[in-house]
Coordinates of C-alpha atoms in Angstrom, one line a residue:
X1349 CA 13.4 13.3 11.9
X1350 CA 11.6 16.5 11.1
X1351 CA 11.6 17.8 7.5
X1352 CA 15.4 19.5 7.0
X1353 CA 14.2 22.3 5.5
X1354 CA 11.3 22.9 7.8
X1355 CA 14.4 23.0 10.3
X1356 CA 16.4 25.6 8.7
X1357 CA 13.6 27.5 7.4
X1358 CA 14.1 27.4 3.8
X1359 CA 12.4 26.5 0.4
X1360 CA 12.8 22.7 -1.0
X1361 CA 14.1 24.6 -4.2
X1362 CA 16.9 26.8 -1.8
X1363 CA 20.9 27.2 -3.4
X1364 CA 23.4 25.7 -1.4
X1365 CA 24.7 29.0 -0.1
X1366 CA 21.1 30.0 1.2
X1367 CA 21.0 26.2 2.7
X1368 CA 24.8 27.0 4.2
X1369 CA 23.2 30.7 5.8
X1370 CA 20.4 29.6 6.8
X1371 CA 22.6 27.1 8.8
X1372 CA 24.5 29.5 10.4
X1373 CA 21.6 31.8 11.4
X1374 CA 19.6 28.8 12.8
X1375 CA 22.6 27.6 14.9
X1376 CA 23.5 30.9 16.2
X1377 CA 20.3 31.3 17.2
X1378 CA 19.6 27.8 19.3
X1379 CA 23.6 27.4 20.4
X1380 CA 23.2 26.4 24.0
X1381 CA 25.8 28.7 25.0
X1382 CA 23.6 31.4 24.6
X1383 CA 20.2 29.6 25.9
X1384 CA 21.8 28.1 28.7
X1385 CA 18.4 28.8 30.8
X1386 CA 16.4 26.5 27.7
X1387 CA 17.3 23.1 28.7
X1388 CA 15.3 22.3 24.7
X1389 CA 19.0 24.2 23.2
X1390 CA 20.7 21.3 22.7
X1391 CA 18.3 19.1 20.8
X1392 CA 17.4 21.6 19.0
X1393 CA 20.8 22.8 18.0
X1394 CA 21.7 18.6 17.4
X1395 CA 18.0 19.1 15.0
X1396 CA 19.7 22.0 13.0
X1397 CA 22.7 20.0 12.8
X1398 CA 21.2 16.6 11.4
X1399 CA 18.7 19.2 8.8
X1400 CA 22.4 20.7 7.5
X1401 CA 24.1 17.4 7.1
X1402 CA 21.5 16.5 5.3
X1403 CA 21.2 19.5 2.6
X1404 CA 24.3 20.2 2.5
X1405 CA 25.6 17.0 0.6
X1406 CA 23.9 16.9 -2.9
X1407 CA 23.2 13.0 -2.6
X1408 CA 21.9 13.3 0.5
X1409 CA 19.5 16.1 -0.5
X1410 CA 18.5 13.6 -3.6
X1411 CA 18.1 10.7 -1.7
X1412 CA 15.7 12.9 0.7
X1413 CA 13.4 14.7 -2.0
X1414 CA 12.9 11.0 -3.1
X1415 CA 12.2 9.3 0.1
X1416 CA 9.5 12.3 0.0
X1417 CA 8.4 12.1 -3.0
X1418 CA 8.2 8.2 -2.5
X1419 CA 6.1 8.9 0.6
X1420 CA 3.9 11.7 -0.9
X1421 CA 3.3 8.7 -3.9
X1422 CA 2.3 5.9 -1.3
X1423 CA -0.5 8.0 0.7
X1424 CA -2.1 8.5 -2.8
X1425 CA -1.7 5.0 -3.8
X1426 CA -3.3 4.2 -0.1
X1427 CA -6.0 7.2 -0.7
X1428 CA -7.1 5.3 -3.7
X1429 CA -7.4 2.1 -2.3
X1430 CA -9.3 3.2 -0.2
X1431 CA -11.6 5.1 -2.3
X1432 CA -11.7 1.6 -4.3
X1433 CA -12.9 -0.2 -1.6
X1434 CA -15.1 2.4 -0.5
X1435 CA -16.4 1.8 -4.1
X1436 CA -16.7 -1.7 -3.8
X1437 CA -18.6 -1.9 -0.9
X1438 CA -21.1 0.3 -2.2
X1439 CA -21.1 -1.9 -5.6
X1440 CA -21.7 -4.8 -3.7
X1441 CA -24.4 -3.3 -1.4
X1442 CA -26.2 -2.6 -4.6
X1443 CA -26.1 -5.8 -5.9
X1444 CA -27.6 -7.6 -3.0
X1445 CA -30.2 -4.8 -3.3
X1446 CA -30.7 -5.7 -7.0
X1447 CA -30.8 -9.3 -6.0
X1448 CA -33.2 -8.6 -3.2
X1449 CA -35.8 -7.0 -6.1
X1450 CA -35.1 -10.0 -8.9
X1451 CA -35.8 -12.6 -5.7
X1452 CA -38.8 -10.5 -4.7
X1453 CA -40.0 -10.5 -8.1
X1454 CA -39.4 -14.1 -9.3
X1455 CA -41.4 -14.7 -6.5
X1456 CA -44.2 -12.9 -7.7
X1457 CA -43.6 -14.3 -11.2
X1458 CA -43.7 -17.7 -9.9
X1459 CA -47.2 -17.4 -7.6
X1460 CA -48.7 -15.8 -10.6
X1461 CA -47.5 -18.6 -12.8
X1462 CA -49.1 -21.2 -10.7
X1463 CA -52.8 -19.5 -10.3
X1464 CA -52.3 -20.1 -14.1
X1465 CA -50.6 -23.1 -14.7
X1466 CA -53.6 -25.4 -14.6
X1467 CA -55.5 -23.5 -18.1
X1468 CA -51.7 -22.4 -20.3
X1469 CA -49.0 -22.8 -21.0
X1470 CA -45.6 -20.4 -19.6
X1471 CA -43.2 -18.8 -21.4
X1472 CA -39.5 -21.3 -22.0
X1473 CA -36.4 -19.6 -20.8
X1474 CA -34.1 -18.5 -23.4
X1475 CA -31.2 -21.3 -22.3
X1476 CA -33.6 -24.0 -22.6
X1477 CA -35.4 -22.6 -26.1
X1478 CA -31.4 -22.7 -27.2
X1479 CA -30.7 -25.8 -26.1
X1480 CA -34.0 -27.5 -28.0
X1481 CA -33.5 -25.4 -30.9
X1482 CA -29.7 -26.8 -30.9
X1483 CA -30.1 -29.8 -29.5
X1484 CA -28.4 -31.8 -26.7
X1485 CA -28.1 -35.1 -28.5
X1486 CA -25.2 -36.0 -30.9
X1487 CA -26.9 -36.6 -33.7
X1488 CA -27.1 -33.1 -35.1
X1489 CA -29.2 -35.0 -38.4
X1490 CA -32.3 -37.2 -35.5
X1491 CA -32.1 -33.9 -33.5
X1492 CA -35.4 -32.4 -34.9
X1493 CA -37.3 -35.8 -35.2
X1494 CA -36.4 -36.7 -31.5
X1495 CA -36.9 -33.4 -30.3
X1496 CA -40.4 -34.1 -31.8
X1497 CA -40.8 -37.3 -30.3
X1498 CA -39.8 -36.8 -27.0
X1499 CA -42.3 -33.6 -26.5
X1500 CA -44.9 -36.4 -27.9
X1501 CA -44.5 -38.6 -25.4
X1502 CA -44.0 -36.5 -22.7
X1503 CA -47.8 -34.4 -23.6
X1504 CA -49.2 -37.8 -23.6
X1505 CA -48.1 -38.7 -20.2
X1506 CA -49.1 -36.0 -18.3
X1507 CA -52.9 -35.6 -17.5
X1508 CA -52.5 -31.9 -18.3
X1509 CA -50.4 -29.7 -21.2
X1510 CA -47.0 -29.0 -20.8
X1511 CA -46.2 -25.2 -21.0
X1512 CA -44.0 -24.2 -24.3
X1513 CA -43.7 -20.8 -25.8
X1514 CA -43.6 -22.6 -29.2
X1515 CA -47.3 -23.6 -29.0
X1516 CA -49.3 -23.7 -32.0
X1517 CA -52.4 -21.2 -31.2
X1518 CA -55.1 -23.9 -32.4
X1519 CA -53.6 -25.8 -29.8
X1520 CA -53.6 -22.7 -27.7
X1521 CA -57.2 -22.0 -27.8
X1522 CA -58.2 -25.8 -27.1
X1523 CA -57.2 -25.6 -23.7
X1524 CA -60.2 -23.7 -21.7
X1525 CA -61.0 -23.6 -17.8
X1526 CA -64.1 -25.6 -17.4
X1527 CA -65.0 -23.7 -14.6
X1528 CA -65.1 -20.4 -16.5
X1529 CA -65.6 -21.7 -20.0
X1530 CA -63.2 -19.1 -21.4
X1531 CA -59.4 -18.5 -22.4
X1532 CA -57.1 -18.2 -19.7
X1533 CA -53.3 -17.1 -20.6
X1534 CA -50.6 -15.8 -18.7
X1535 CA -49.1 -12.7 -18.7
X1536 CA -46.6 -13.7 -21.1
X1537 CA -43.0 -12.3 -20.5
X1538 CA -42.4 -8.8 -22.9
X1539 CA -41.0 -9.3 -26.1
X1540 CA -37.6 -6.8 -25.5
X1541 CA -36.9 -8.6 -22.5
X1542 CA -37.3 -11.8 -24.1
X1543 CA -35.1 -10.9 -27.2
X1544 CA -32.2 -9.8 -24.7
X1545 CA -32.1 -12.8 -22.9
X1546 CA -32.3 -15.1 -25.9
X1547 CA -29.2 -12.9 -27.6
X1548 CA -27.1 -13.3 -24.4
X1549 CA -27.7 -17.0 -24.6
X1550 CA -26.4 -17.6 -28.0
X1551 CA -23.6 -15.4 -27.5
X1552 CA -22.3 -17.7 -24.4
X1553 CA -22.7 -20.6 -26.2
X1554 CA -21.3 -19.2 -29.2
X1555 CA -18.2 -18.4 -27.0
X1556 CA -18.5 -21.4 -24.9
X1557 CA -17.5 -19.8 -21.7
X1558 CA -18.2 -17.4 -19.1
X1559 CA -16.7 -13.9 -18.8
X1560 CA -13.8 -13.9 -15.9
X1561 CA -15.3 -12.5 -12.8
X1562 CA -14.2 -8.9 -11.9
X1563 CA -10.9 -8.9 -9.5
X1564 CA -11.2 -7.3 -6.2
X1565 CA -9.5 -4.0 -4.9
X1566 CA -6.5 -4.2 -3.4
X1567 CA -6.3 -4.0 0.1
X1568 CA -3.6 -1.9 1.9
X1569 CA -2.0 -3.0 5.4
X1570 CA 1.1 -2.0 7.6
X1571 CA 4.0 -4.2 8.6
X1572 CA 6.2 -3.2 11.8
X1573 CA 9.5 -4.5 11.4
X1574 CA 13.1 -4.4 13.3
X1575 CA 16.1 -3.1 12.0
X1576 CA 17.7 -6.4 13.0
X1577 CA 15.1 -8.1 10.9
X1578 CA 16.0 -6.1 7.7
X1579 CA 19.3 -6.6 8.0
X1580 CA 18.3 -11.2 8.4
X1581 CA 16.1 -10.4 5.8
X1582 CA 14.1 -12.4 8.2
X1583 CA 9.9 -13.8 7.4
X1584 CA 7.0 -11.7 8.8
X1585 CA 3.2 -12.1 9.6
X1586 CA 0.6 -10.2 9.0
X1587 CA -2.6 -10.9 10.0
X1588 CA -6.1 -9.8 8.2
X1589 CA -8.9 -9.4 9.5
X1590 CA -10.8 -12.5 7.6
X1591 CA -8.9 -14.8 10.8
X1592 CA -6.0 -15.7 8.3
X1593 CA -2.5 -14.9 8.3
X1594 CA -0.1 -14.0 5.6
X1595 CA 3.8 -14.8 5.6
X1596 CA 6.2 -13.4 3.5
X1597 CA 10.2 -12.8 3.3
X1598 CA 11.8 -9.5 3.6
X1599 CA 14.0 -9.0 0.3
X1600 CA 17.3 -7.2 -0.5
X1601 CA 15.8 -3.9 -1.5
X1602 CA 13.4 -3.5 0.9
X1603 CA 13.6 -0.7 3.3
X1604 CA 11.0 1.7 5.6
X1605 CA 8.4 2.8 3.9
X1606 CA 8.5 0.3 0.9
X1607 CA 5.4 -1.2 -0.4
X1608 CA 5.5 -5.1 -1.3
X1609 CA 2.6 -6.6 -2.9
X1610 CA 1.4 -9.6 -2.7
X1611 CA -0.6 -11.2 -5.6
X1612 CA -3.7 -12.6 -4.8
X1613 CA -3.4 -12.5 -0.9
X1614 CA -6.2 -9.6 -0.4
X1615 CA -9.6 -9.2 0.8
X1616 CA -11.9 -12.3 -0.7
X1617 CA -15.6 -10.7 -2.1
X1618 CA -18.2 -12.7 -3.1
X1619 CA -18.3 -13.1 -6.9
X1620 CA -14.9 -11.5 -7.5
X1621 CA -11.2 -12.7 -7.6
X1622 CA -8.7 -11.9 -4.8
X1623 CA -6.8 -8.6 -5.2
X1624 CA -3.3 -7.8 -4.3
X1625 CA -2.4 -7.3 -0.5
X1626 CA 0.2 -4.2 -0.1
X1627 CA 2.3 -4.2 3.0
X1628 CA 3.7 -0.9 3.5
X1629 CA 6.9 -1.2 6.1
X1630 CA 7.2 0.3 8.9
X1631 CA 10.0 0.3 10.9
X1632 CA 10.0 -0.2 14.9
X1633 CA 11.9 2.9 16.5
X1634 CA 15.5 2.5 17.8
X1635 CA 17.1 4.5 20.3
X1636 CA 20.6 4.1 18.8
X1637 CA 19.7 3.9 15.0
X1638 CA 17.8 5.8 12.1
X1639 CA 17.2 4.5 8.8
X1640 CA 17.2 6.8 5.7
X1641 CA 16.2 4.7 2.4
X1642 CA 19.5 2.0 2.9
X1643 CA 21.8 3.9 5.1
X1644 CA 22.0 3.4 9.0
X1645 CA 23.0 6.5 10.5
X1646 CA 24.2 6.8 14.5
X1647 CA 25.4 9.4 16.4
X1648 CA 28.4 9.4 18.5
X1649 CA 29.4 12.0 21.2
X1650 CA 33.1 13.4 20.6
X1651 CA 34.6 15.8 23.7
X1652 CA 36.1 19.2 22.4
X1653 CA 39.5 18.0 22.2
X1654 CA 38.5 15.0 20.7
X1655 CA 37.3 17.4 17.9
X1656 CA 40.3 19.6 17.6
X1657 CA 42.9 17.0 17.7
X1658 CA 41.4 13.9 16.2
X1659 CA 41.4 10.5 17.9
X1660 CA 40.9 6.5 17.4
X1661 CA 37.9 5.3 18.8
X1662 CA 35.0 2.6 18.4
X1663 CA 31.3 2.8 17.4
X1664 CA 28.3 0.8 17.6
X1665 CA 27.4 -0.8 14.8
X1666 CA 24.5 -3.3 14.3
X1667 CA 26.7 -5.9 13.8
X1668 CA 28.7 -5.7 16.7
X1669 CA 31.6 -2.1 17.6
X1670 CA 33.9 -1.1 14.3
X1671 CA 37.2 0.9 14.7
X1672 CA 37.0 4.6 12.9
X1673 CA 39.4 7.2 13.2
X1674 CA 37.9 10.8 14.1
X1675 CA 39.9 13.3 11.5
X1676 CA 41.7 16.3 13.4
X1677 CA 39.2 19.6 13.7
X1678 CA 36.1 17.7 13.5
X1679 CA 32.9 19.6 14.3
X1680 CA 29.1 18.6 14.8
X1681 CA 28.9 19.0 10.6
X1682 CA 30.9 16.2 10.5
X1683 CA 29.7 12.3 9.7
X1684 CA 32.3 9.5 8.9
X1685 CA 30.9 7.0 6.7
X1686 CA 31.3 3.4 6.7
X1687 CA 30.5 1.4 3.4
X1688 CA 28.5 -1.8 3.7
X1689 CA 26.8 -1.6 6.4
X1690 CA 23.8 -0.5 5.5
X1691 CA 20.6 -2.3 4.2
X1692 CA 21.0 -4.1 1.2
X1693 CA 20.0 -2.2 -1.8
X1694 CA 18.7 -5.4 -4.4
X1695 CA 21.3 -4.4 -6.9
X1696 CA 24.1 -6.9 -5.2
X1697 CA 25.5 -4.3 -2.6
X1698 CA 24.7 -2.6 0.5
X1699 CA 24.1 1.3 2.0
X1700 CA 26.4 2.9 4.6
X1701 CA 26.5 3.2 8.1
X1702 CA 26.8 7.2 9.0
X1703 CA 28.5 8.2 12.1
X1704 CA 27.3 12.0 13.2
X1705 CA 29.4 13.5 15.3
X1706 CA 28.2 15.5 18.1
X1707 CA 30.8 18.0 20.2
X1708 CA 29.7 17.5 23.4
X1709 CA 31.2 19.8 26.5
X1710 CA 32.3 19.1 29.7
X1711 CA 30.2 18.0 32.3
X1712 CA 31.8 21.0 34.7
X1713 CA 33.1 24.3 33.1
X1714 CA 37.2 24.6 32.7
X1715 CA 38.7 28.2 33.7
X1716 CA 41.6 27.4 31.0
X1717 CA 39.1 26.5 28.2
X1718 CA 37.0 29.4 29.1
X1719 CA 39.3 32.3 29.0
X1720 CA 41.2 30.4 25.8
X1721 CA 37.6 31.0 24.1
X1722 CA 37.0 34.4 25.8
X1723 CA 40.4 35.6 24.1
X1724 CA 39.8 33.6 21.0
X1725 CA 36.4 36.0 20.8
X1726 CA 37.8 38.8 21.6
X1727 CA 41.0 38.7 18.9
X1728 CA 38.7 37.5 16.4
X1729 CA 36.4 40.5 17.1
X1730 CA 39.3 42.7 17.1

């Protein structure tokens, strides 16, 4: 259904009387009787119909500006996931960039370290100067004597110095290259860098864990679903695009255009949580039914004398015909509304099932009925 007051040509902040005129200008204007050559009259003059039915009735008109709004609210929410992925990716593109450089230069690091390794010794990382300065062993009283011992024993079984950052520099400048007879030292890491990474050590063991990785952007998908299937309340299936499939129940409440998240079922990044999956509902086009927020509405065809007189007849229904009694001078402004029958709302109870009514002519014109409406015309002019 096009916007109702795109139909009728008025503002969304418009009075009920200009609603009412605008009505009557618009239907005036596209009655088939006077555009019999346009076979488009009549579904446009049914369009100014459903737009009037709509405005005219206060809750109707509320319901609408909120199913609007609602929409208007989920294309920003879907807008910014977007943008968040969009942001993601790019964060993630960096990192394996910044990964690519620390790799690269590790590697560097380590080829320079081993041109050097035979004449001094290399810088200790800052978890392992932590862990010897705190000591691994349970005895926090033997931890400096064994500490001591064991980096004895192990210097005296190796043919050549171990590297430590807490060398002595006597002991330092005892260890020459033969070959060139001189001091050789490596390029020792610099002292900021150091300090940093020594800080960030003792504060993770201070705090004994790791900080919780970062959770990932939600990730937005559409669900097609029957009207038969809101009404079951029956399971759908989506499927992502990482070759898995997601299942999940619709729920009293739920109705086109509503957004259900599910937690944890998103897109899976490296290093990062799962974010939230949101399924936005869409519903499957009916020929016979509509669906505005929990009401069902249908239309039924009426003849004119139907309309002026009134009549017992059945409708459609999605669960199965229901008996409705057509009230006497009933016109194509007219809908009968049936409670319970809609889509369950969540709060224990259920929309309505509207019933437009659309006049519709004889298939063949009727001398009588025409010159009853010429002289009806003509007395009302007069």
């Amino acid at each position: 259904m096009r916007d109702p007051y795109s139909v009728l040509g008025v503002q969304r902040n418009a009075d009920a009387d200009e609603i009412k005129a605008a009505w009557r200008s618009k239907a005036k204007s596209v009655h088939p009787d006077h555009n019999q050559s346009d076979p488009g009259a009549s579904s446009r003059f049914a369009e100014v119909g459903r737009a009037y039915e709509v405005l005219k009735d206060p809750e109707r008109r509320k319901r609408y500006d909120r199913a609007v709004d609602a929409h208007q609210t989920i294309l920003q929410q879907r807008q910014a996931a977007r943008e968040a992925a969009e942001r993601a990716k790019a964060a993630k593109a960096n990192a394996e960039k910044v990964m690519e450089e620390l790799a690269r230069a590790n590697a560097q690091r380590a080829q320079a370290q081993a041109n050097a390794k035979a004449s001094a010794p290399e810088t200790e990382a800052a978890e392992d100067m932590v862990e010897r300065i705190f000591g691994a062993a349970k005895d926090a009283g033997a931890s400096a004597d064994e500490g001591r011992t064991r980096q004895d024993s192990e210097a005296s079984g190796r043919a050549q110095p171990q590297p430590s950052s807490f060398s002595s520099g006597s002991a330092a400048g005892t260890d020459k290259n033969p070959s060139e007879g001189g001091n050789i030292a490596p390029e020792p890491r610099p002292l900021p860098v150091q300090a940093v990474d020594l800080i960030a050590s003792l504060v993770r063991r201070i705090r004994g864990v790791n900080a919780p990785p970062e959770k990932a952007p939600d990730h937005a998908v559409e669900a097609h679903v029957s009207l038969e299937e809101l009404l079951k309340q029956s399971w759908v299936a989506i499927k992502l695009p990482e070759d898995r499939e997601v299942h999940f129940r619709l729920e009293p409440g739920m109705t086109a255009g509503h957004v259900a998240r599910l937690k944890g079922q998103g897109l899976k990044v490296p290093g990062m949580l799962r974010g939230d999956l949101l399924v936005t509902l869409k519903l499957v086009s009916d020929a016979k039914f509509r669906v505005e927020e929990y009401d069902i509405h249908t239309i039924m065809p009426i003849s004119l004398e139907d309309a002026v007189l009134g009549t017992e007849t059945q409708v459609d229904t999605p669960e199965g015909p229901r008996q409705i009694t057509v009230p006497p001078w009933s016109g194509s402004d007219r809908a009968i509304e049936l409670e319970e029958l809609g889509l369950a709302n969540g709060e224990g109870s259920r929309g309505k099932l509207v019933v437009e009514l659309r006049v519709m002519l004889w298939e063949k014109p009727d001398a009588k009925v025409t010159d009853l409406m010429r002289h009806m015309r003509e007395g009302l002019y007069v």
